[in-house]
Coordinates of C-alpha atoms and ligand atoms in Angstrom, one line a residue:
X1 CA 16.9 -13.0 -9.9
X2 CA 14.8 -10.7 -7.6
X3 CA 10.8 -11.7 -8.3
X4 CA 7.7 -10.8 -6.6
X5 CA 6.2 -13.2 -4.9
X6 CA 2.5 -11.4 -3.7
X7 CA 1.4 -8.3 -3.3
X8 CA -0.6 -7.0 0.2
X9 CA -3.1 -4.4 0.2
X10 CA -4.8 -2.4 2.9
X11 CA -6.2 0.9 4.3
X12 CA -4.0 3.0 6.4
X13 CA -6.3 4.5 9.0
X14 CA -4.0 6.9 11.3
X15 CA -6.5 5.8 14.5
X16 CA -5.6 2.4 13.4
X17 CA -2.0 2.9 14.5
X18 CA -2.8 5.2 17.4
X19 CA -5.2 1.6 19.1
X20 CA -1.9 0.0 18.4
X21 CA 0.7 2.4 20.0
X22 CA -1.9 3.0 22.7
X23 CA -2.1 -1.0 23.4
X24 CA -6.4 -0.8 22.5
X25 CA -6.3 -3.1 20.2
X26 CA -9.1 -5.7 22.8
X27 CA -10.9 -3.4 23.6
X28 CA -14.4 -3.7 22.1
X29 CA -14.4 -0.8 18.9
X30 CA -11.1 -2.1 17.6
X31 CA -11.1 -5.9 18.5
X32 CA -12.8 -7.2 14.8
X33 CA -10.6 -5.2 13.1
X34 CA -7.6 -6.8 13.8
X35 CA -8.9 -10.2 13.9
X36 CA -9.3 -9.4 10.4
X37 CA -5.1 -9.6 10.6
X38 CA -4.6 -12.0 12.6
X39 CA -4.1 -14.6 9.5
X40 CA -2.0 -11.9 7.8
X41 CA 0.3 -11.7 10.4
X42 CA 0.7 -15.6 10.1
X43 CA 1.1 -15.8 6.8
X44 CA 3.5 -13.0 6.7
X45 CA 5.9 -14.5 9.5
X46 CA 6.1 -18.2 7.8
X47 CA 7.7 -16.9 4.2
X48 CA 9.1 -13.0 5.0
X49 CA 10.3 -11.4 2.6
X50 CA 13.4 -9.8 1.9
X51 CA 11.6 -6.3 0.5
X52 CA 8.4 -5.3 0.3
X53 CA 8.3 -2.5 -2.1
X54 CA 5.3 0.1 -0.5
X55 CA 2.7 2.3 -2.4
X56 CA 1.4 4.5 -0.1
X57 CA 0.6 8.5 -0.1
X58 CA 2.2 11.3 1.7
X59 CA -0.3 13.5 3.7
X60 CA 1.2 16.6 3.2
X61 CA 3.8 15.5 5.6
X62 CA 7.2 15.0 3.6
X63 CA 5.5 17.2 0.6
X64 CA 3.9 20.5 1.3
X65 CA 1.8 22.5 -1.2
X66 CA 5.2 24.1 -2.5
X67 CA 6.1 20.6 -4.3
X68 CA 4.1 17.7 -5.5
X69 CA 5.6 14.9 -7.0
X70 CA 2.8 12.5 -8.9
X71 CA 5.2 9.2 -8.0
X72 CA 8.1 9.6 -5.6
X73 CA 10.6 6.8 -5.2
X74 CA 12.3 6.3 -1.9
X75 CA 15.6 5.8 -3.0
X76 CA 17.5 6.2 0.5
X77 CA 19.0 4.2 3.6
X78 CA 17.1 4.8 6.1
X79 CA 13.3 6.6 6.3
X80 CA 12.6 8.4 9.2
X81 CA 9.5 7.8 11.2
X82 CA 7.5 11.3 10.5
X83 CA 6.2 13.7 12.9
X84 CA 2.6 14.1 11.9
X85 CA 2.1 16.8 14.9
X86 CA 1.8 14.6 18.0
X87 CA 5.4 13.0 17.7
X88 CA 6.9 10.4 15.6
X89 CA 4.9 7.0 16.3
X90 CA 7.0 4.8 17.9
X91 CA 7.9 2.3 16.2
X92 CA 11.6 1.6 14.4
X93 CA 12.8 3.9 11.6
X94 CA 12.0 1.9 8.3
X95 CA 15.3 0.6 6.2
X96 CA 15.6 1.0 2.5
X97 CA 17.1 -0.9 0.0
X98 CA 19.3 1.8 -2.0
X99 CA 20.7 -1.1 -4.8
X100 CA 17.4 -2.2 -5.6
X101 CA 15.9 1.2 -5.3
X102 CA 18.3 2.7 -8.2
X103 CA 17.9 -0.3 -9.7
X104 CA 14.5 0.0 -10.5
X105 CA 14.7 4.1 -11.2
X106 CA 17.4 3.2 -14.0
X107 CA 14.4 0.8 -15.4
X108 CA 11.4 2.3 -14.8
X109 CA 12.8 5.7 -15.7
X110 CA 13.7 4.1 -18.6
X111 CA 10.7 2.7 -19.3
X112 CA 9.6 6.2 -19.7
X113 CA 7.5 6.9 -16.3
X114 CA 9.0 9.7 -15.1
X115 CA 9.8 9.3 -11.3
X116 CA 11.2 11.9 -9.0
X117 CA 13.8 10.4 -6.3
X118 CA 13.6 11.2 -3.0
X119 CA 16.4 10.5 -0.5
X120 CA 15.4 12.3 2.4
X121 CA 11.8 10.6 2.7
X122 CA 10.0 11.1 6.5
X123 CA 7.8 8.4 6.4
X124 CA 4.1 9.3 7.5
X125 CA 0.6 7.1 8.9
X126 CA 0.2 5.9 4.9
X127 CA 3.6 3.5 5.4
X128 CA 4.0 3.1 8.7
X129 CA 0.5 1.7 9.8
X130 CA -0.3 -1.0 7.2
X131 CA 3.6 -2.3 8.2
X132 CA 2.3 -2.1 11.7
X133 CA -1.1 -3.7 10.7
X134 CA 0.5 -6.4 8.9
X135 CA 4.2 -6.7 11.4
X136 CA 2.5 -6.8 14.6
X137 CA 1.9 -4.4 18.0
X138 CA 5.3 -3.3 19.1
X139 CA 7.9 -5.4 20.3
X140 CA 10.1 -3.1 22.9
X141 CA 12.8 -6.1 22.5
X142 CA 12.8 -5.9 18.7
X143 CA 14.0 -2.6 17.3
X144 CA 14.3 -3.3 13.5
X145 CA 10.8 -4.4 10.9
X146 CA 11.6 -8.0 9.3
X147 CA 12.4 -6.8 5.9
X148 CA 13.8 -3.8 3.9
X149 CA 11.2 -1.9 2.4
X150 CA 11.5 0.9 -0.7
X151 CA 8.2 3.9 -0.6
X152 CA 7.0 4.7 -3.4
X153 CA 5.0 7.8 -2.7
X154 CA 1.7 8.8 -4.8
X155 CA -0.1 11.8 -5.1
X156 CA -3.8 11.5 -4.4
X157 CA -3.8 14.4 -2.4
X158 CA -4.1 17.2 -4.9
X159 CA -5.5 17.7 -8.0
X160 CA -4.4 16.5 -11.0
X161 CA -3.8 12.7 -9.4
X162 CA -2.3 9.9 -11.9
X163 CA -5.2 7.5 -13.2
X164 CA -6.1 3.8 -12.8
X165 CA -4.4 3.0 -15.9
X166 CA -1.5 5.5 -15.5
X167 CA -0.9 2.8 -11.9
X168 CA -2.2 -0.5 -13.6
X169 CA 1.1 0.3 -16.3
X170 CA 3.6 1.6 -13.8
X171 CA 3.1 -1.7 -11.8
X172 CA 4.2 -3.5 -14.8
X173 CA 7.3 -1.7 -15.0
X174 CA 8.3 -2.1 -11.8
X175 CA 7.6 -5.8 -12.3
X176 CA 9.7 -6.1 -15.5
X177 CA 12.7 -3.6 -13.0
X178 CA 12.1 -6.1 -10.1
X179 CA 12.8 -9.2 -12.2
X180 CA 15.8 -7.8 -13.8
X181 CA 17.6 -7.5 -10.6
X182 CA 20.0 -9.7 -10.4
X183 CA 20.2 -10.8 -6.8
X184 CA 18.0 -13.3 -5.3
X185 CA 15.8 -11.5 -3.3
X186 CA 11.6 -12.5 -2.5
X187 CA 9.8 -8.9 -3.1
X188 CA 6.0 -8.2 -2.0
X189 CA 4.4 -5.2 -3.2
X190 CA 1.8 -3.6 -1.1
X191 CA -1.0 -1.2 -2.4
X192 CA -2.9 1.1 0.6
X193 CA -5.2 3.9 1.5
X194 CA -8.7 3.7 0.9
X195 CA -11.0 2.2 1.0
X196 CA -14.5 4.4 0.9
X197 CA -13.8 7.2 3.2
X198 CA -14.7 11.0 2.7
X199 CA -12.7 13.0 5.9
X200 CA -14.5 16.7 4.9
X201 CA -17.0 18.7 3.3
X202 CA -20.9 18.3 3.3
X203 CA -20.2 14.3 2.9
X204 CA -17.9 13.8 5.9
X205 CA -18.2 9.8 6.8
X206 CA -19.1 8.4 4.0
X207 CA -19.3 4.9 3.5
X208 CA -20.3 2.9 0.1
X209 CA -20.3 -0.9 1.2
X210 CA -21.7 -2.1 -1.9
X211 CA -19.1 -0.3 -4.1
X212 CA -16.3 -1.1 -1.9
X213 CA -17.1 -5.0 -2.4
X214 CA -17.6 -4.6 -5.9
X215 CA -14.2 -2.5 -6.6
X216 CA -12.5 -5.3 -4.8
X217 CA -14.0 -8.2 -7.2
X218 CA -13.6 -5.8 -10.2
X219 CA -9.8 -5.7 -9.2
X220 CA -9.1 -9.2 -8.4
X221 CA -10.8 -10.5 -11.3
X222 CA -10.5 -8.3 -14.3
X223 CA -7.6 -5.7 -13.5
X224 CA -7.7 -3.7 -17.0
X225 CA -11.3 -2.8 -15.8
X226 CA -11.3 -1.9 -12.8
X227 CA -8.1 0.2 -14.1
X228 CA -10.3 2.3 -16.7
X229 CA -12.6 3.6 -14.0
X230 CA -12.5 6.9 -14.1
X231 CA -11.5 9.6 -11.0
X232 CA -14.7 11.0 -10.4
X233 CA -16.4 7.4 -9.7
X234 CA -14.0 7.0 -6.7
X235 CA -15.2 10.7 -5.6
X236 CA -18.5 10.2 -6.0
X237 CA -18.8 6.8 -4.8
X238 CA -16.4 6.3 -2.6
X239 CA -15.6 9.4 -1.5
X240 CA -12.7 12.2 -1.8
X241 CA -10.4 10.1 -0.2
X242 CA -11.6 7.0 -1.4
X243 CA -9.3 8.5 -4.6
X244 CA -6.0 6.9 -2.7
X245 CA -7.4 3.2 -4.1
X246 CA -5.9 3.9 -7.5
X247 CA -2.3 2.8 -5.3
X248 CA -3.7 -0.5 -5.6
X249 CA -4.0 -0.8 -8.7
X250 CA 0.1 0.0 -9.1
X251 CA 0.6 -3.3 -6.6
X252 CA -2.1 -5.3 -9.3
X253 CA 0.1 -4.3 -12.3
X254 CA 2.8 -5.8 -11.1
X255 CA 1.4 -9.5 -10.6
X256 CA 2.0 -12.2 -13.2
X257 CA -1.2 -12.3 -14.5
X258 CA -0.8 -8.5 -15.4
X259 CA 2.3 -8.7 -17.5
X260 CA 2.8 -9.6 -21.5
X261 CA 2.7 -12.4 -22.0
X262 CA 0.4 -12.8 -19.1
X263 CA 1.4 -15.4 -16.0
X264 CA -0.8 -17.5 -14.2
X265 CA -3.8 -15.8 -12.1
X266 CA -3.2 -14.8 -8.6
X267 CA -4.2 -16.6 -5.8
X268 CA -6.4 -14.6 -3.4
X269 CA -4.8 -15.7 0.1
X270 CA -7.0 -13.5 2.6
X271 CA -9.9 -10.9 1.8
X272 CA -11.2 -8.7 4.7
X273 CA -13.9 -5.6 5.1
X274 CA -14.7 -4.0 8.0
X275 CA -16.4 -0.6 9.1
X276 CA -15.8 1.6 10.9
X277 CA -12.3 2.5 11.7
X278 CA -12.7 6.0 12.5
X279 CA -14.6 7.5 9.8
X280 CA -13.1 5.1 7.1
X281 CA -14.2 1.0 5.9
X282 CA -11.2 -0.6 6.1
X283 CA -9.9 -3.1 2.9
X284 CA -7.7 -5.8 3.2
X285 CA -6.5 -8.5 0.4
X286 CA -3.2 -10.9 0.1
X287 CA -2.7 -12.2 -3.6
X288 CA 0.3 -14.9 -4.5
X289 CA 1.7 -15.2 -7.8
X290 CA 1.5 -19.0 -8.1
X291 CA 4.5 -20.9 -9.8
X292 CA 4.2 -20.8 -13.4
Ligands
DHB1 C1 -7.9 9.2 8.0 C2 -6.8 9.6 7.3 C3 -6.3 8.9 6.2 O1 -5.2 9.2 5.5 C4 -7.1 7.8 5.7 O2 -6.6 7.3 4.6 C5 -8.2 7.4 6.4 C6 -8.6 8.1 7.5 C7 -8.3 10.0 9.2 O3 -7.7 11.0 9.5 O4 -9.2 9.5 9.9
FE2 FE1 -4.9 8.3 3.7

């Protein structure tokens, strides 16, 4: 059976991928930031996996104002690398996993959360930099990523957004889908955006260090909690955009210790804040599911 083995979660920074297509990544601004990876790349390259099934949120780039799905299942072949006005970035166009993809529609849809597919999906700085962040700068010689990987798209972007415990519950399901797979696959799960950033308005660069720190214990440590926080905390403490953390909650739900009848705890592998990246503070946290 297909299971997930740990779930990744990080901020997905659009400058961060630009230091790293630009080869800045030494140079003095960027240099603690991804020393803060470093481990994550390790850890990453000793036990791949097969899929890594990625929350992230579309930036008006696939979606426009004129359709706005609340969760949108990348159910297709192949992604293509979006165009976000300067070019596509350059790394490889992102392969799906269609089987496991309908497989866990049929479930989760099922399960009565009501997804919308999408299989034309261009891929934008929300997917493509925390696989960067995590995969590595650019190898010209290698032209695929080390695993499949199926986007589930969120919106945060407009108003109404899905809440903590609307993601804490659809993490579940696709835990219960995943492990009723019938192939033998190792699946990660990866949470991103955030963490405290606000890119507009009279509050432009803010930064909440001390809420930041605390949302991440609150999530490790007592899940249904930090799930019942309400939207306008993460707007008013973290900032508008700080509203893309509820993805991370879907990646929590679907850990062992979050299913019924709950699994072990998780095992926090790597835990990482930095600021600045641009105008954001920049999260990072690996949890395993230890053997039962
Ligand atoms: C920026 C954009 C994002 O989507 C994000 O999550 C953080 C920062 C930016 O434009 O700087
Ligand atoms: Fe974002």
């Amino acid at each position: 059976m297909a299971r997930i083995t740990a779930s990744v979660y990080t901020s997905h920074v659009p400058a961060i991928g630009v230091a790293m297509d630009l080869a800045k990544t030494t140079e003095d601004y960027w240099r603690p930031l991804f020393a803060g990876y470093e481990y994550s790349r390790a850890w990453l390259r000793q036990a791949p996996p097969d899929v890594v099934f990625l929350v992230y949120n579309d930036h008006a780039t696939a979606f426009s104002l004129d359709l706005i799905p609340t969760f949108a299942l990348g159910t297709a072949a192949a992604f293509p690398i979006a165009d976000e006005g300067w070019g596509p970035r350059p790394v490889p166009p992102v392969e799906g996993h269609p089987e496991l993809a309908a497989h866990i529609a049929q479930c989760v849809i099922q399960d009565d959360f009501d997804l919308t597919l999408a299989n034309h999906l261009p891929v934008d700085h929300g997917l493509t930099v925390p696989l960067s962040l995590m995969c590595g700068e650019r190898d010209p010689k290698r032209d695929r990523w080390p695993f499949r990987v199926i986007p589930l798209a969120v919106n945060v972007v407009l108003y109404p957004v899905p809440s903590g415990r609307r993601c804490l519950e659809l993490g579940r399901a696709i835990r219960r889908a995943v492990e009723s797979f019938d192939e033998d696959l190792n699946v990660q799960i990866w949470g991103t955006g955030g963490m405290s950033h606000q890119l507009q308005g009279a509050r432009a660069g803010l930064i909440n260090r001390a809420w930041d720190n605390a949302w991440l214990d609150r999530m490790i440590d007592d899940p249904e909690g930090c799930a019942a926080i309400p939207h306008v905390e993460y707007v008013r403490e973290a900032g508008s955009e700080g509203i893309e953390l509820v993805m991370w909650l879907i990646a929590r739900g679907a850990m062992a210790d979050c299913a019924r009848p709950a699994g072990p705890r998780p095992r926090v592998v790597h835990r990482f804040y930095h600021v600045p990246a641009s105008n954001t503070a920049v999260g990072h946290l690996i949890l395993e599911n230890t053997i039962a």
